[in-house]
Amino acid sequence: MFRRRVARSEHDADAWAGLLRAARATGSSEVLREAYVDAIKQYPSAGALLAAFVELELSRGNKESAEAVYNNNLFSVRSIELWRSYLDYVLRANVGAAGSGLSPESRATVMDCYKLVLEHVGCDREAGQIWLDYIGFVASAQTQMSYEEQQKTDLLRETYQRAVAIPLLRVEEIWKGYDAFEARTDRAGAKKTLSKISPAYMTARTALREMNRLWAAIRASRPPSGLPAPPEWTGREIEHLGAWKRYLEWEASNPLRLGDAADVRQRVVYAYEQACMALRFYPEIWIEFSEYYSSVDLPAEALERLRMASAVLPSSLAVQFAYAEKAEMLKQQAVCKEVYENTVRMLRQGIDAASAKYARKLAALERRLEPPPPPPPAEGSAGNGAKGGDAAKDAAEDEAPPDSDSDDDDDDYDGEGGSDYAAYPGGDESDASMGSDSDGGGGAAAAKDPDVRRAERQAARARKAVERRMARIRARREDDLKGRREAYSLAWIMYLRHAQRTEGIDSVRQLLRRPRSEPAGYLTYHLYVAAALTEYHVAKRADVAGKLFEYYAKAFPDSPEYITEYMSYLISSGNGTNVRALFERFHGTSIADTTDIWSMFADFEYNYGDMGAIANLDKRFIDRFKHESVLTRMATRYSYLSADCVAVNEFGLPYRPDLHPAADAGDARDSRDARDERGGAPDHAARPRSDSAATAGAMPNIALASITGRHLGKAQLLAPVTPGRFVKPVLGGLQPHRPAVEPLPEPDAPVSAASDAGFRSGPPQQQQQQQQHHRHHQQPPRPGPEPSGPSSRQLLDHGDVLSYVAASVAAPDASAFNGFPLNTDALLATVMQLPGVRPATQSNYRPLLYMPWLARGGDHHAHGGGGGGGGQHRRGDRGPGRPFGGARSRSRGRRDSDGFGGHAARHPARGGFAHRQPPYARSPGRFDHGFRGGA
C-alpha cells in the first residue's frame, strides 16, 4: 500500500514514513535497507534518515557503505544526528571497551574528530552532551611533564569558556564544572577569572530561554512524519514556516551580543542550513539564505546556494529566475542562458506530458463507452426463466462495485485491466415493474428477456458513471494546462527580459521567433503583450507595437484581459480613435459584459471625451448592467483617482448596498444560472432591454432618474395579466353548502340581531357610547322561571365571540371586507350549532373562548357569583393606561336575571372569565383562541 502511494506521489511524506515503519515491522534487514535507500534518494538532506541507515549498515557489517554515507553527506548535511553518529563511529573504532589504553595515534584521531564535530555543529543547542564528552576526554589525558599538564589545563579552560558562552541545553552543568575546575586549578584567581566569563554565560542562559521558546513553536508545528514536504499552504504549514522565520530573524539580530562578525555569520548560516533541511521544498527559504550571503558581501556563496536550490527545486520558477538574475549580476552569461533554456524546455515537456496523460485517460474511458455485445439468451423454459434471471441478477450485484465520484484513482488510471464501471446494481422495484409489464396480456411475446433488460440498465448506468468521470478529467485538464501554459509564457517573458538587458532589442526579436512558432495552445496572451510593449518602450516604435497588438488580437478575440491591455496601450499612446473603434468592435463579441473594459473606456471618455459621447456611454452602461444607474454613473464621473468625495459624502455610495456593484453579485450568479439553463445564451440576448424613458412611462410611480438596470431587467409594474400564465378554475363541480339551521330560543322580550346591531353603527367611539348607554338603561329583569338556555340577546350583552361576529358582519369595514353580504341571523344560528358554543343546560354553561385582543376594549365587566340585585358602578376616564375611556362595573354576590353565574375577572381560581368589549375600529378576522375558566 505504501509503495503505491509513494509511486503516485513521490513527495508524500506520510507515505514514506509509513513505508519505513512497515519495513521495520517485517524484521527483514534487506527489506528495511531497500526502504532506507529509496527514502534517502527522495530526502538526501534528512540527517535522521542518514544516521539510521548508517546504523543499519554497521549492524549488517557493511562498513564500506557506512563510510560512504559519511564521505558523501557529512559536510553537506549539517545535522547533529549525523555528526553524532559519525563521532560514535570514530570512538568505537579507536577506543577500547574499557575506555582506556588509547595509543597516541588513536587519541589524536579522536581529538581531531571532536574538534571537527564541534566546529560544524558545536553551536547547536543540542550539542551540550558533545561538549561535556569532549571536556571529559581532554581531562582524561595522561601527562608526564609539567608543560603537558599546563597545556592540558589551558585547553580545558579554553574549552569551558567556549562552551559556557553558547546557549546549550546543558550550559548550567558545564558552568558548574568550569567553576569547580577554576577552584581546583587557581583558588586565588578563580573568582576574578569567573567574573570575566560570567556576563557571557548569563547572556547565553537568557538566550537559551528565548531559543527554547522558539524551538518549542517549531517542534509543535512540524509535520507528524518529521520529513519535509512541498507546501500545500495549510494552517499547520504556514505556522511551521512562520516559526522558522521567527527563529531566523532572532539569530540574525545577534542575541548573544557577539563582537566578531564572523561568529555572528557562523550562527546565522547554521540556522539557515537547519531551515533548508526542514523546509527543503520551500523556495523562499533558499532565496532568503542567498540574500543573506549577499548582505554580508559573499556573492559567490549566494550564487552557490541558489545553484543548490536549483538542483533541489528544478520546477520552482522563483528559484530558477533568482539563480539566473544572480548569475547575470555576476556577469556569468553562460549560466543565465543555461538556466533559461533548461526552464523553457522543462515547461514545454511538462505540457506535452500532461496533455498525453489526460489524452490517455480519456481515450481509455471512451473505449468503455462503446456498446457491449448483447448477452446470450437465457437457457431453459419460460417458466423457470424468472428464476434464472434472479440468480444472474444476484450474481451481477455481488460482483459489480458501487459507483463512485471519487477522483482518487484518476492519476494512476491507465485504462487497462478490469472495468470499474462494467456493471451497476439494479433496483428491485424496477425489476418488478418491468417484470409485470412483460408478463401482462399479449405483450409477453414482445417483451425482452429479463437478463437483457438488466444488462441494458447496467450498461446505461455504467455509461453515465464513465461520462461523469470524463467530465471531471476534462475539467482538471483545463485547470492543469492553463497553469502550465501561463508558466511557460512567463518563462519566455523572463528570457526576453534577460536578452533585452544584456544584448538589446535585436536579440529580443530574434529570440521571439521561437515561441511564435509554437502551435496554438502552448502560450497565453501575456507573451505577446510583453513583446509589443517592449517594442513601444524600448525601441520607441509605436507603429510596430500597434501592429503586434492588432495581429495577436485575432489570436485572442475572446480574451478580455488581452483586450484590456490593448486598450490600455492605445490610451497611453494617445490613439483615441482606435480606442473607440476597439471598444465598438469588442462590444459585439462574447465578452461584451466584461466590466473592466467598460470601466476603462468610461474613464477614457470621462477624461477626454465630449458630453455627447459621455451621455451616450452612460445610457449604454445603464442598459447593459443591472447594478448601474444614473446615480452610480454620476458618482463615477465626478471622481478622479482616489478623489471620490462626491460618491462618499454626498451619495453615500459605499454605504448603500442597493447602489453598490457588490450587491448585484447574487443577481449576476442568478443570471449565469439562467443562462446555463437556456443553453449558454448570453443573458442580455435572452432578456432584451427597453428604453429608459419608455420603461418610466410604464411605471408612472418611479421617477426617471431612479430607474436602474435592476428595474429595466424585470417585468413592468401593473403589467397586463396574460391569461395563458394562469390556470382557470373549473366551477362546474362546486356544490353550494346549505347547513341545517335550528331556530334560536326566543326570550320573553326578544330583541332581533338586526335591531341590536343598529346601535353599533357609526364611528368606534360613538358605538362604544351607545353600547354603554344601552347596557346601563335597560329594564330590570321580571320575576319568573329561568329559561332553559341563554338567548342570543344575552350572548350579545356578554360581549363574547357572537357579539364580535355580529358587530363585524353588521357594520363591516369597506376596506377590509370584499366578500358577499351575509345574513346576520343565519350566521348567528350557524355559530350556535358549533360544539361548545351553544350550552346544553344552564348548569354546565361556561364561555370557553378567550380572546386576548378583547383586553384592548374600553369597558371592564366583572360579574361575581351570587344572587340577583344591583351592583357598584364607577365611571371615569381611563387615563394614559386606558386609551378608550369608559366605565368599570363590579357586582359582588349578585346573579343576573338571565341566570348566568358570575365570572370573576380578578380571581380566575374561583371560576370566571375576564373579557372586554372589542375595539370595533380594528379589522375583524384575526382570531386567537385561548381557553381559560374554572369549575
PDB file of C-alpha atoms in Angstrom, residues 49-239:
ATOM      1  CA  LEU A  49      17.431   9.038   7.966  1.00  0.00           C
ATOM      2  CA  LEU A  50      21.133   9.029   7.121  1.00  0.00           C
ATOM      3  CA  ALA A  51      22.141   8.255  10.711  1.00  0.00           C
ATOM      4  CA  ALA A  52      19.610   5.415  10.947  1.00  0.00           C
ATOM      5  CA  PHE A  53      20.788   3.985   7.630  1.00  0.00           C
ATOM      6  CA  VAL A  54      24.426   4.062   8.828  1.00  0.00           C
ATOM      7  CA  GLU A  55      23.492   2.188  11.972  1.00  0.00           C
ATOM      8  CA  LEU A  56      21.676  -0.403   9.868  1.00  0.00           C
ATOM      9  CA  GLU A  57      24.657  -0.862   7.598  1.00  0.00           C
ATOM     10  CA  LEU A  58      27.039  -1.189  10.528  1.00  0.00           C
ATOM     11  CA  SER A  59      24.784  -3.780  12.135  1.00  0.00           C
ATOM     12  CA  ARG A  60      24.858  -5.749   8.888  1.00  0.00           C
ATOM     13  CA  GLY A  61      28.657  -5.438   8.705  1.00  0.00           C
ATOM     14  CA  ASN A  62      28.713  -3.091   5.707  1.00  0.00           C
ATOM     15  CA  LYS A  63      31.454  -0.806   6.978  1.00  0.00           C
ATOM     16  CA  GLU A  64      32.298   0.488   3.497  1.00  0.00           C
ATOM     17  CA  SER A  65      28.704   1.511   2.848  1.00  0.00           C
ATOM     18  CA  ALA A  66      28.545   3.379   6.160  1.00  0.00           C
ATOM     19  CA  GLU A  67      31.755   5.243   5.483  1.00  0.00           C
ATOM     20  CA  ALA A  68      30.490   6.137   2.003  1.00  0.00           C
ATOM     21  CA  VAL A  69      27.475   7.780   3.594  1.00  0.00           C
ATOM     22  CA  TYR A  70      29.753   9.853   5.825  1.00  0.00           C
ATOM     23  CA  ASN A  71      32.030  10.843   2.963  1.00  0.00           C
ATOM     24  CA  ASN A  72      29.169  11.907   0.694  1.00  0.00           C
ATOM     25  CA  ASN A  73      26.907  13.683   3.154  1.00  0.00           C
ATOM     26  CA  LEU A  74      28.813  14.714   6.269  1.00  0.00           C
ATOM     27  CA  PHE A  75      29.862  18.187   5.117  1.00  0.00           C
ATOM     28  CA  SER A  76      26.809  18.963   3.004  1.00  0.00           C
ATOM     29  CA  VAL A  77      24.286  17.959   5.693  1.00  0.00           C
ATOM     30  CA  ARG A  78      24.918  19.832   8.920  1.00  0.00           C
ATOM     31  CA  SER A  79      22.690  17.624  11.002  1.00  0.00           C
ATOM     32  CA  ILE A  80      23.631  16.986  14.591  1.00  0.00           C
ATOM     33  CA  GLU A  81      22.189  13.455  14.375  1.00  0.00           C
ATOM     34  CA  LEU A  82      24.526  12.561  11.515  1.00  0.00           C
ATOM     35  CA  TRP A  83      27.554  14.184  13.155  1.00  0.00           C
ATOM     36  CA  ARG A  84      26.843  12.445  16.455  1.00  0.00           C
ATOM     37  CA  SER A  85      26.632   9.157  14.570  1.00  0.00           C
ATOM     38  CA  TYR A  86      29.993   9.896  12.978  1.00  0.00           C
ATOM     39  CA  LEU A  87      31.541  10.690  16.356  1.00  0.00           C
ATOM     40  CA  ASP A  88      30.244   7.434  17.844  1.00  0.00           C
ATOM     41  CA  TYR A  89      31.627   5.525  14.881  1.00  0.00           C
ATOM     42  CA  VAL A  90      35.095   7.026  15.377  1.00  0.00           C
ATOM     43  CA  LEU A  91      35.010   6.370  19.121  1.00  0.00           C
ATOM     44  CA  ARG A  92      34.021   2.727  18.632  1.00  0.00           C
ATOM     45  CA  ALA A  93      36.833   2.296  16.132  1.00  0.00           C
ATOM     46  CA  ASN A  94      39.556   3.851  18.323  1.00  0.00           C
ATOM     47  CA  VAL A  95      38.543   3.493  21.982  1.00  0.00           C
ATOM     48  CA  GLY A  96      38.640   0.105  23.687  1.00  0.00           C
ATOM     49  CA  ALA A  97      35.834  -1.497  25.588  1.00  0.00           C
ATOM     50  CA  ALA A  98      37.156  -0.209  28.901  1.00  0.00           C
ATOM     51  CA  GLY A  99      37.718   3.250  27.507  1.00  0.00           C
ATOM     52  CA  SER A 100      41.407   3.261  28.360  1.00  0.00           C
ATOM     53  CA  GLY A 101      44.700   2.305  26.869  1.00  0.00           C
ATOM     54  CA  LEU A 102      44.481   4.617  23.867  1.00  0.00           C
ATOM     55  CA  SER A 103      47.504   4.798  21.717  1.00  0.00           C
ATOM     56  CA  PRO A 104      48.853   8.247  20.887  1.00  0.00           C
ATOM     57  CA  GLU A 105      47.663   7.802  17.318  1.00  0.00           C
ATOM     58  CA  SER A 106      44.131   6.817  18.390  1.00  0.00           C
ATOM     59  CA  ARG A 107      43.954   9.689  20.877  1.00  0.00           C
ATOM     60  CA  ALA A 108      44.995  12.121  18.164  1.00  0.00           C
ATOM     61  CA  THR A 109      42.341  10.717  15.836  1.00  0.00           C
ATOM     62  CA  VAL A 110      39.638  11.068  18.462  1.00  0.00           C
ATOM     63  CA  MET A 111      40.834  14.561  19.343  1.00  0.00           C
ATOM     64  CA  ASP A 112      40.662  15.631  15.728  1.00  0.00           C
ATOM     65  CA  CYS A 113      37.233  14.103  15.404  1.00  0.00           C
ATOM     66  CA  TYR A 114      35.940  16.051  18.410  1.00  0.00           C
ATOM     67  CA  LYS A 115      37.333  19.283  17.049  1.00  0.00           C
ATOM     68  CA  LEU A 116      35.769  18.644  13.637  1.00  0.00           C
ATOM     69  CA  VAL A 117      32.380  17.871  15.121  1.00  0.00           C
ATOM     70  CA  LEU A 118      32.404  20.918  17.398  1.00  0.00           C
ATOM     71  CA  GLU A 119      33.492  23.129  14.527  1.00  0.00           C
ATOM     72  CA  HIS A 120      30.479  22.178  12.433  1.00  0.00           C
ATOM     73  CA  VAL A 121      27.695  21.555  14.968  1.00  0.00           C
ATOM     74  CA  GLY A 122      29.153  22.889  18.229  1.00  0.00           C
ATOM     75  CA  CYS A 123      26.768  25.879  18.161  1.00  0.00           C
ATOM     76  CA  ASP A 124      23.698  23.646  18.070  1.00  0.00           C
ATOM     77  CA  ARG A 125      21.542  23.877  21.175  1.00  0.00           C
ATOM     78  CA  GLU A 126      21.578  20.077  21.498  1.00  0.00           C
ATOM     79  CA  ALA A 127      25.400  19.831  21.405  1.00  0.00           C
ATOM     80  CA  GLY A 128      25.787  20.153  25.180  1.00  0.00           C
ATOM     81  CA  GLN A 129      26.477  16.458  25.653  1.00  0.00           C
ATOM     82  CA  ILE A 130      29.171  16.550  22.960  1.00  0.00           C
ATOM     83  CA  TRP A 131      30.880  19.422  24.791  1.00  0.00           C
ATOM     84  CA  LEU A 132      30.757  17.518  28.069  1.00  0.00           C
ATOM     85  CA  ASP A 133      32.177  14.391  26.434  1.00  0.00           C
ATOM     86  CA  TYR A 134      34.949  16.407  24.858  1.00  0.00           C
ATOM     87  CA  ILE A 135      35.828  18.024  28.186  1.00  0.00           C
ATOM     88  CA  GLY A 136      35.914  14.612  29.830  1.00  0.00           C
ATOM     89  CA  PHE A 137      38.078  13.237  27.027  1.00  0.00           C
ATOM     90  CA  VAL A 138      40.584  16.105  27.399  1.00  0.00           C
ATOM     91  CA  ALA A 139      40.614  15.740  31.186  1.00  0.00           C
ATOM     92  CA  SER A 140      41.320  12.001  30.897  1.00  0.00           C
ATOM     93  CA  ALA A 141      44.606  12.558  29.097  1.00  0.00           C
ATOM     94  CA  GLN A 142      47.677  11.300  30.978  1.00  0.00           C
ATOM     95  CA  THR A 143      50.548  13.772  31.292  1.00  0.00           C
ATOM     96  CA  GLN A 144      54.149  13.092  32.183  1.00  0.00           C
ATOM     97  CA  MET A 145      55.701  16.529  32.174  1.00  0.00           C
ATOM     98  CA  SER A 146      54.662  19.794  33.766  1.00  0.00           C
ATOM     99  CA  TYR A 147      54.330  21.591  30.462  1.00  0.00           C
ATOM    100  CA  GLU A 148      51.960  18.845  29.282  1.00  0.00           C
ATOM    101  CA  GLU A 149      49.851  19.425  32.373  1.00  0.00           C
ATOM    102  CA  GLN A 150      49.864  23.141  31.699  1.00  0.00           C
ATOM    103  CA  GLN A 151      48.780  22.540  28.078  1.00  0.00           C
ATOM    104  CA  LYS A 152      46.026  20.313  29.324  1.00  0.00           C
ATOM    105  CA  THR A 153      44.880  22.967  31.798  1.00  0.00           C
ATOM    106  CA  ASP A 154      44.885  25.702  29.160  1.00  0.00           C
ATOM    107  CA  LEU A 155      42.926  23.506  26.733  1.00  0.00           C
ATOM    108  CA  LEU A 156      40.337  22.703  29.370  1.00  0.00           C
ATOM    109  CA  ARG A 157      39.959  26.363  30.335  1.00  0.00           C
ATOM    110  CA  GLU A 158      39.566  27.377  26.686  1.00  0.00           C
ATOM    111  CA  THR A 159      37.003  24.634  26.072  1.00  0.00           C
ATOM    112  CA  TYR A 160      34.992  25.595  29.162  1.00  0.00           C
ATOM    113  CA  GLN A 161      34.967  29.258  28.233  1.00  0.00           C
ATOM    114  CA  ARG A 162      33.792  28.488  24.681  1.00  0.00           C
ATOM    115  CA  ALA A 163      31.030  26.167  25.867  1.00  0.00           C
ATOM    116  CA  VAL A 164      29.528  28.420  28.557  1.00  0.00           C
ATOM    117  CA  ALA A 165      29.133  31.242  26.035  1.00  0.00           C
ATOM    118  CA  ILE A 166      26.864  29.114  23.796  1.00  0.00           C
ATOM    119  CA  PRO A 167      23.141  28.667  24.562  1.00  0.00           C
ATOM    120  CA  LEU A 168      23.298  24.900  25.064  1.00  0.00           C
ATOM    121  CA  LEU A 169      20.704  22.770  26.765  1.00  0.00           C
ATOM    122  CA  ARG A 170      23.274  21.717  29.446  1.00  0.00           C
ATOM    123  CA  VAL A 171      25.065  25.018  29.758  1.00  0.00           C
ATOM    124  CA  GLU A 172      24.384  25.250  33.505  1.00  0.00           C
ATOM    125  CA  GLU A 173      26.012  21.881  34.088  1.00  0.00           C
ATOM    126  CA  ILE A 174      29.016  22.987  32.060  1.00  0.00           C
ATOM    127  CA  TRP A 175      29.226  26.201  34.115  1.00  0.00           C
ATOM    128  CA  LYS A 176      29.271  24.246  37.360  1.00  0.00           C
ATOM    129  CA  GLY A 177      32.079  22.081  36.026  1.00  0.00           C
ATOM    130  CA  TYR A 178      34.006  25.168  34.983  1.00  0.00           C
ATOM    131  CA  ASP A 179      33.535  26.718  38.427  1.00  0.00           C
ATOM    132  CA  ALA A 180      34.905  23.578  40.068  1.00  0.00           C
ATOM    133  CA  PHE A 181      37.765  23.448  37.582  1.00  0.00           C
ATOM    134  CA  GLU A 182      38.876  27.017  38.352  1.00  0.00           C
ATOM    135  CA  ALA A 183      38.570  26.373  42.067  1.00  0.00           C
ATOM    136  CA  ARG A 184      40.867  23.365  41.795  1.00  0.00           C
ATOM    137  CA  THR A 185      43.370  24.991  39.478  1.00  0.00           C
ATOM    138  CA  ASP A 186      43.767  28.508  40.898  1.00  0.00           C
ATOM    139  CA  ARG A 187      41.753  29.123  44.032  1.00  0.00           C
ATOM    140  CA  ALA A 188      43.123  32.653  44.459  1.00  0.00           C
ATOM    141  CA  GLY A 189      42.356  33.827  40.917  1.00  0.00           C
ATOM    142  CA  ALA A 190      39.237  31.737  40.349  1.00  0.00           C
ATOM    143  CA  LYS A 191      36.843  34.480  41.361  1.00  0.00           C
ATOM    144  CA  LYS A 192      38.448  37.014  39.068  1.00  0.00           C
ATOM    145  CA  THR A 193      38.514  34.635  36.126  1.00  0.00           C
ATOM    146  CA  LEU A 194      34.897  33.624  36.613  1.00  0.00           C
ATOM    147  CA  SER A 195      33.796  37.257  36.894  1.00  0.00           C
ATOM    148  CA  LYS A 196      35.191  37.902  33.412  1.00  0.00           C
ATOM    149  CA  ILE A 197      33.326  34.961  31.860  1.00  0.00           C
ATOM    150  CA  SER A 198      30.129  35.354  33.865  1.00  0.00           C
ATOM    151  CA  PRO A 199      28.500  38.023  31.570  1.00  0.00           C
ATOM    152  CA  ALA A 200      28.852  35.779  28.516  1.00  0.00           C
ATOM    153  CA  TYR A 201      27.391  32.868  30.483  1.00  0.00           C
ATOM    154  CA  MET A 202      24.408  34.924  31.712  1.00  0.00           C
ATOM    155  CA  THR A 203      23.742  36.151  28.179  1.00  0.00           C
ATOM    156  CA  ALA A 204      23.826  32.566  26.926  1.00  0.00           C
ATOM    157  CA  ARG A 205      21.392  31.476  29.639  1.00  0.00           C
ATOM    158  CA  THR A 206      18.987  34.282  28.740  1.00  0.00           C
ATOM    159  CA  ALA A 207      19.282  33.480  25.046  1.00  0.00           C
ATOM    160  CA  LEU A 208      18.676  29.819  25.768  1.00  0.00           C
ATOM    161  CA  ARG A 209      15.317  30.560  27.371  1.00  0.00           C
ATOM    162  CA  GLU A 210      14.258  32.559  24.317  1.00  0.00           C
ATOM    163  CA  MET A 211      15.623  29.890  21.986  1.00  0.00           C
ATOM    164  CA  ASN A 212      13.708  27.180  23.807  1.00  0.00           C
ATOM    165  CA  ARG A 213      10.502  29.122  23.275  1.00  0.00           C
ATOM    166  CA  LEU A 214      11.202  29.498  19.546  1.00  0.00           C
ATOM    167  CA  TRP A 215      12.139  25.856  19.122  1.00  0.00           C
ATOM    168  CA  ALA A 216       9.048  24.755  21.006  1.00  0.00           C
ATOM    169  CA  ALA A 217       6.938  26.522  18.388  1.00  0.00           C
ATOM    170  CA  ILE A 218       8.935  24.853  15.598  1.00  0.00           C
ATOM    171  CA  ARG A 219       8.545  21.387  17.059  1.00  0.00           C
ATOM    172  CA  ALA A 220       4.849  21.887  17.805  1.00  0.00           C
ATOM    173  CA  SER A 221       4.048  22.738  14.186  1.00  0.00           C
ATOM    174  CA  ARG A 222       6.379  20.419  12.307  1.00  0.00           C
ATOM    175  CA  PRO A 223       4.908  17.592  10.183  1.00  0.00           C
ATOM    176  CA  PRO A 224       3.987  14.426  12.071  1.00  0.00           C
ATOM    177  CA  SER A 225       6.236  12.348   9.823  1.00  0.00           C
ATOM    178  CA  GLY A 226       9.251  14.569  10.516  1.00  0.00           C
ATOM    179  CA  LEU A 227      10.069  14.636   6.794  1.00  0.00           C
ATOM    180  CA  PRO A 228       9.842  17.745   4.600  1.00  0.00           C
ATOM    181  CA  ALA A 229       7.071  18.022   2.001  1.00  0.00           C
ATOM    182  CA  PRO A 230       6.100  20.568  -0.675  1.00  0.00           C
ATOM    183  CA  PRO A 231       3.817  23.205   0.816  1.00  0.00           C
ATOM    184  CA  GLU A 232       0.104  22.964   0.320  1.00  0.00           C
ATOM    185  CA  TRP A 233      -0.313  26.110   2.433  1.00  0.00           C
ATOM    186  CA  THR A 234      -2.365  24.573   5.179  1.00  0.00           C
ATOM    187  CA  GLY A 235      -2.619  26.295   8.531  1.00  0.00           C
ATOM    188  CA  ARG A 236      -0.080  23.980  10.110  1.00  0.00           C
ATOM    189  CA  GLU A 237       2.411  24.542   7.293  1.00  0.00           C
ATOM    190  CA  ILE A 238       2.070  28.301   7.456  1.00  0.00           C
ATOM    191  CA  GLU A 239       2.544  28.187  11.214  1.00  0.00           C
TER     192      GLU A 239
END
